[in-house]
mmCIF file of C-alpha atoms in Angstrom:
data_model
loop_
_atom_site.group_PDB
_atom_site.id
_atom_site.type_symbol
_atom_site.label_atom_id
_atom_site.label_comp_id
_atom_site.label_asym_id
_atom_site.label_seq_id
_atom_site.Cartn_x
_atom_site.Cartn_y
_atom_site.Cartn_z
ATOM 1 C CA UNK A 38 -24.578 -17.137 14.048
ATOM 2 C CA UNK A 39 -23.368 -17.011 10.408
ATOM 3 C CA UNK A 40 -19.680 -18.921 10.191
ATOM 4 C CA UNK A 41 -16.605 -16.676 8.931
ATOM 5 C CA UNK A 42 -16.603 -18.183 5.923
ATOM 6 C CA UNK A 43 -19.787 -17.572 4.848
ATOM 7 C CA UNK A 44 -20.153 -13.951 5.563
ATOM 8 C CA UNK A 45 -16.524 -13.701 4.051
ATOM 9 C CA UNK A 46 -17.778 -15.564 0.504
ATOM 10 C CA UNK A 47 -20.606 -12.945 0.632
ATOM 11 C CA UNK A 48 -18.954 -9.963 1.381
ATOM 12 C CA UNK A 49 -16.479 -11.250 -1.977
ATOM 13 C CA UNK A 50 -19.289 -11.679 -3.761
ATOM 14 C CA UNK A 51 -22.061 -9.359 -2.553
ATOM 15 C CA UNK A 52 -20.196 -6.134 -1.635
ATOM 16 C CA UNK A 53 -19.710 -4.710 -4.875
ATOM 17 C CA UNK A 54 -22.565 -6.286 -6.582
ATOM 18 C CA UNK A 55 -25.535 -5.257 -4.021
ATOM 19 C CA UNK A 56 -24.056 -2.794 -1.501
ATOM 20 C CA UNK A 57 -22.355 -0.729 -3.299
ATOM 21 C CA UNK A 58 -23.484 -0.777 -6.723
ATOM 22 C CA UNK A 59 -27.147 -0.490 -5.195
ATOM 23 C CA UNK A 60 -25.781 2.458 -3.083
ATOM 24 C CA UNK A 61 -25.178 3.869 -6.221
ATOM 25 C CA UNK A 62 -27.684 3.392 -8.321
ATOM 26 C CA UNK A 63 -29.788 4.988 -5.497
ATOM 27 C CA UNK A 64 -28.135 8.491 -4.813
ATOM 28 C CA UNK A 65 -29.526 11.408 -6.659
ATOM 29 C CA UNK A 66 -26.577 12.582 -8.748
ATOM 30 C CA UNK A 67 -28.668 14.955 -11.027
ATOM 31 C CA UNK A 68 -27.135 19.076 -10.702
ATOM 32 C CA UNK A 69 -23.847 17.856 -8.930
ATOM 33 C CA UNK A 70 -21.289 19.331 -11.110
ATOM 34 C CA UNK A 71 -19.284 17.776 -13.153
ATOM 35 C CA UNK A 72 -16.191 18.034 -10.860
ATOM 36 C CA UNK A 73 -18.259 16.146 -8.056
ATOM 37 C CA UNK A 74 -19.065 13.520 -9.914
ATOM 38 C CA UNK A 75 -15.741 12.740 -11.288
ATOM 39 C CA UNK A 76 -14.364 12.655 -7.985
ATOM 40 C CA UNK A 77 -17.409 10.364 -6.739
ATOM 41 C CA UNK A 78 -17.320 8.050 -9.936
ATOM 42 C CA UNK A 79 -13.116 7.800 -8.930
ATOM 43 C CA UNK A 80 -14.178 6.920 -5.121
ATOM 44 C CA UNK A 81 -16.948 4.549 -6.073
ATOM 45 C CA UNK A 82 -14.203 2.412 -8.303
ATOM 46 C CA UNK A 83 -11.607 2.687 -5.737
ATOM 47 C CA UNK A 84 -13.918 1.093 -3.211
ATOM 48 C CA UNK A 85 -15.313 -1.428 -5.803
ATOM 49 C CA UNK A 86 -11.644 -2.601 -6.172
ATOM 50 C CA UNK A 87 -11.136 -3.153 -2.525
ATOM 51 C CA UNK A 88 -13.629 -5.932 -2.790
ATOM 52 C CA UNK A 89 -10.448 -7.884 -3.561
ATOM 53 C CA UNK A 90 -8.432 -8.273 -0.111
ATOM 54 C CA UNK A 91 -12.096 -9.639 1.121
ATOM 55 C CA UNK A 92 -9.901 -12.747 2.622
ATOM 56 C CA UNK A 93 -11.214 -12.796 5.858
ATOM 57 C CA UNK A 94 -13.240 -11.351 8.390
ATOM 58 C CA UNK A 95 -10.736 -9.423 10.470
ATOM 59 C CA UNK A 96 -9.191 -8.291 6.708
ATOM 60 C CA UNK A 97 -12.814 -7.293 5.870
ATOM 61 C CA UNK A 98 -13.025 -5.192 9.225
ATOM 62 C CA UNK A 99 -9.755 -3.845 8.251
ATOM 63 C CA UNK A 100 -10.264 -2.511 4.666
ATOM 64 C CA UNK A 101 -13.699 -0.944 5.790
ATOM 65 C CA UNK A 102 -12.322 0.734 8.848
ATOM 66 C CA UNK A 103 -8.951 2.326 6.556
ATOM 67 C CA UNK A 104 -9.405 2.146 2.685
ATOM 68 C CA UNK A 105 -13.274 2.793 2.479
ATOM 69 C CA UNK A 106 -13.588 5.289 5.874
ATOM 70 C CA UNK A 107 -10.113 7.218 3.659
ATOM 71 C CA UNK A 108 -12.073 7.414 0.163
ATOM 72 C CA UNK A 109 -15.261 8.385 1.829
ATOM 73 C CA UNK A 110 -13.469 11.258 3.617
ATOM 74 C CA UNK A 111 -11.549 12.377 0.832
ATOM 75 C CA UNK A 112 -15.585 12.857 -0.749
ATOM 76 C CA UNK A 113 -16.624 14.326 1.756
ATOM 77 C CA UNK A 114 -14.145 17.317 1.252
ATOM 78 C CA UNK A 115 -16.645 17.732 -2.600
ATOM 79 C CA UNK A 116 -19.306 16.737 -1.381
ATOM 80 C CA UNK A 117 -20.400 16.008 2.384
ATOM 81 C CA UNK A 118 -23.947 14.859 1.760
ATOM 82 C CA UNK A 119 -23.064 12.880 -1.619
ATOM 83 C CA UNK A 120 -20.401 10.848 0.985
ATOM 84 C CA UNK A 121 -23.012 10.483 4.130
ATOM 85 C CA UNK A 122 -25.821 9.329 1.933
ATOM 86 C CA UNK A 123 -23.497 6.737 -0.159
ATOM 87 C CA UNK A 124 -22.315 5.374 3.166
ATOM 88 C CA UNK A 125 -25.217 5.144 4.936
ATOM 89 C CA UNK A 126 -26.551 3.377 1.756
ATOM 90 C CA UNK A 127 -24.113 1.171 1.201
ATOM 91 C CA UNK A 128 -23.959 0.013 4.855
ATOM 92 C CA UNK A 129 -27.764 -0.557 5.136
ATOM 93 C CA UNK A 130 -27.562 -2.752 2.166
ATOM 94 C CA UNK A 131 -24.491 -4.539 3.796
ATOM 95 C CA UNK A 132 -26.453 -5.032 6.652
ATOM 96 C CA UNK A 133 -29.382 -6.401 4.658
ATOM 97 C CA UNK A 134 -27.539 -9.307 3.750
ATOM 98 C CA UNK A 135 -28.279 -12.188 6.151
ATOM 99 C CA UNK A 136 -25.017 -13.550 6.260
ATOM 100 C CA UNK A 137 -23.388 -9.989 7.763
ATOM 101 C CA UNK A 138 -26.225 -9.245 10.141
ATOM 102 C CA UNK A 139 -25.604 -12.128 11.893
ATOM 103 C CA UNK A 140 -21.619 -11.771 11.784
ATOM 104 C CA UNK A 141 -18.779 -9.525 13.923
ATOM 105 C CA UNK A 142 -19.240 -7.405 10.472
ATOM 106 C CA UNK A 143 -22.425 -5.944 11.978
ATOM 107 C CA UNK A 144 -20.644 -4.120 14.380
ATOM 108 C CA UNK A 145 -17.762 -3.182 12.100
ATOM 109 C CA UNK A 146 -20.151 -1.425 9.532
ATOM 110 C CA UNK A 147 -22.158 0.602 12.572
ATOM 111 C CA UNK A 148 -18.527 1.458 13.585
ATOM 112 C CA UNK A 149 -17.957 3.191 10.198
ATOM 113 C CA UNK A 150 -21.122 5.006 9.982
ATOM 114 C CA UNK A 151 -19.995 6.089 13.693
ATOM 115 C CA UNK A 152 -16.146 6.878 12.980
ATOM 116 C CA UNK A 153 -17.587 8.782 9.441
ATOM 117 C CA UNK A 154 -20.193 10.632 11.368
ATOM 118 C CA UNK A 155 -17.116 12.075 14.280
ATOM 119 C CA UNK A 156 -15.066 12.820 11.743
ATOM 120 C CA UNK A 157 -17.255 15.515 10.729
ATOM 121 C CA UNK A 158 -17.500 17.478 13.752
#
């Protein structure tokens, strides 16, 4: 098992640069209207800024589970599939990393995809 310091060092360092920026890159934004994409662009650098309180695990698991899971909901009300794909994206790239797949981080991403996914019903 990865220590707490090293998943929290990459999660600082990692998040924004691979997971989410990767997430990113990799969504189809082509005939979203301009509206959408505003909205998505202002969600995407809200959640790159959060990077920031990455001070520890349990303040890790806390940003993801309220900041993040708040932003992504707010896009969802635009765009529901543009916010389920960029999660889901974003989370397998998280769980990519080495360091989080072998951390208490695992579970706390599958518990966003799950808490994201009830929230729609």
């Amino acid at each position: 098992m990865t220590s707490g310091v090293d998943v929290v060092k990459t999660m600082r360092y990692k998040f924004v640069r691979y997971c989410v920026n990767k997430a990113y890159a990799e969504v189809d934004l082509k005939d979203l209207p301009a509206e959408v994409l505003n909205a998505f662009d202002d969600v995407v650098n809200q959640i790159r800024d959060l990077e920031k309180y990455f001070t520890s695990i349990e303040a890790i698991a806390k940003v993801l589970r309220g900041e993040v899971l708040e932003k992504l909901n707010a896009l969802r009300e635009r765009s529901p599939a543009l916010a389920e794909e960029f999660l889901k994206r974003v989370v397998e790239h998280c769980m990519e990393l080495e360091e989080v797949a072998d951390s208490p981080l695992r579970d706390v991403f599958q518990e966003l995809l799950r808490r994201f996914n009830e929230a729609k019903k």
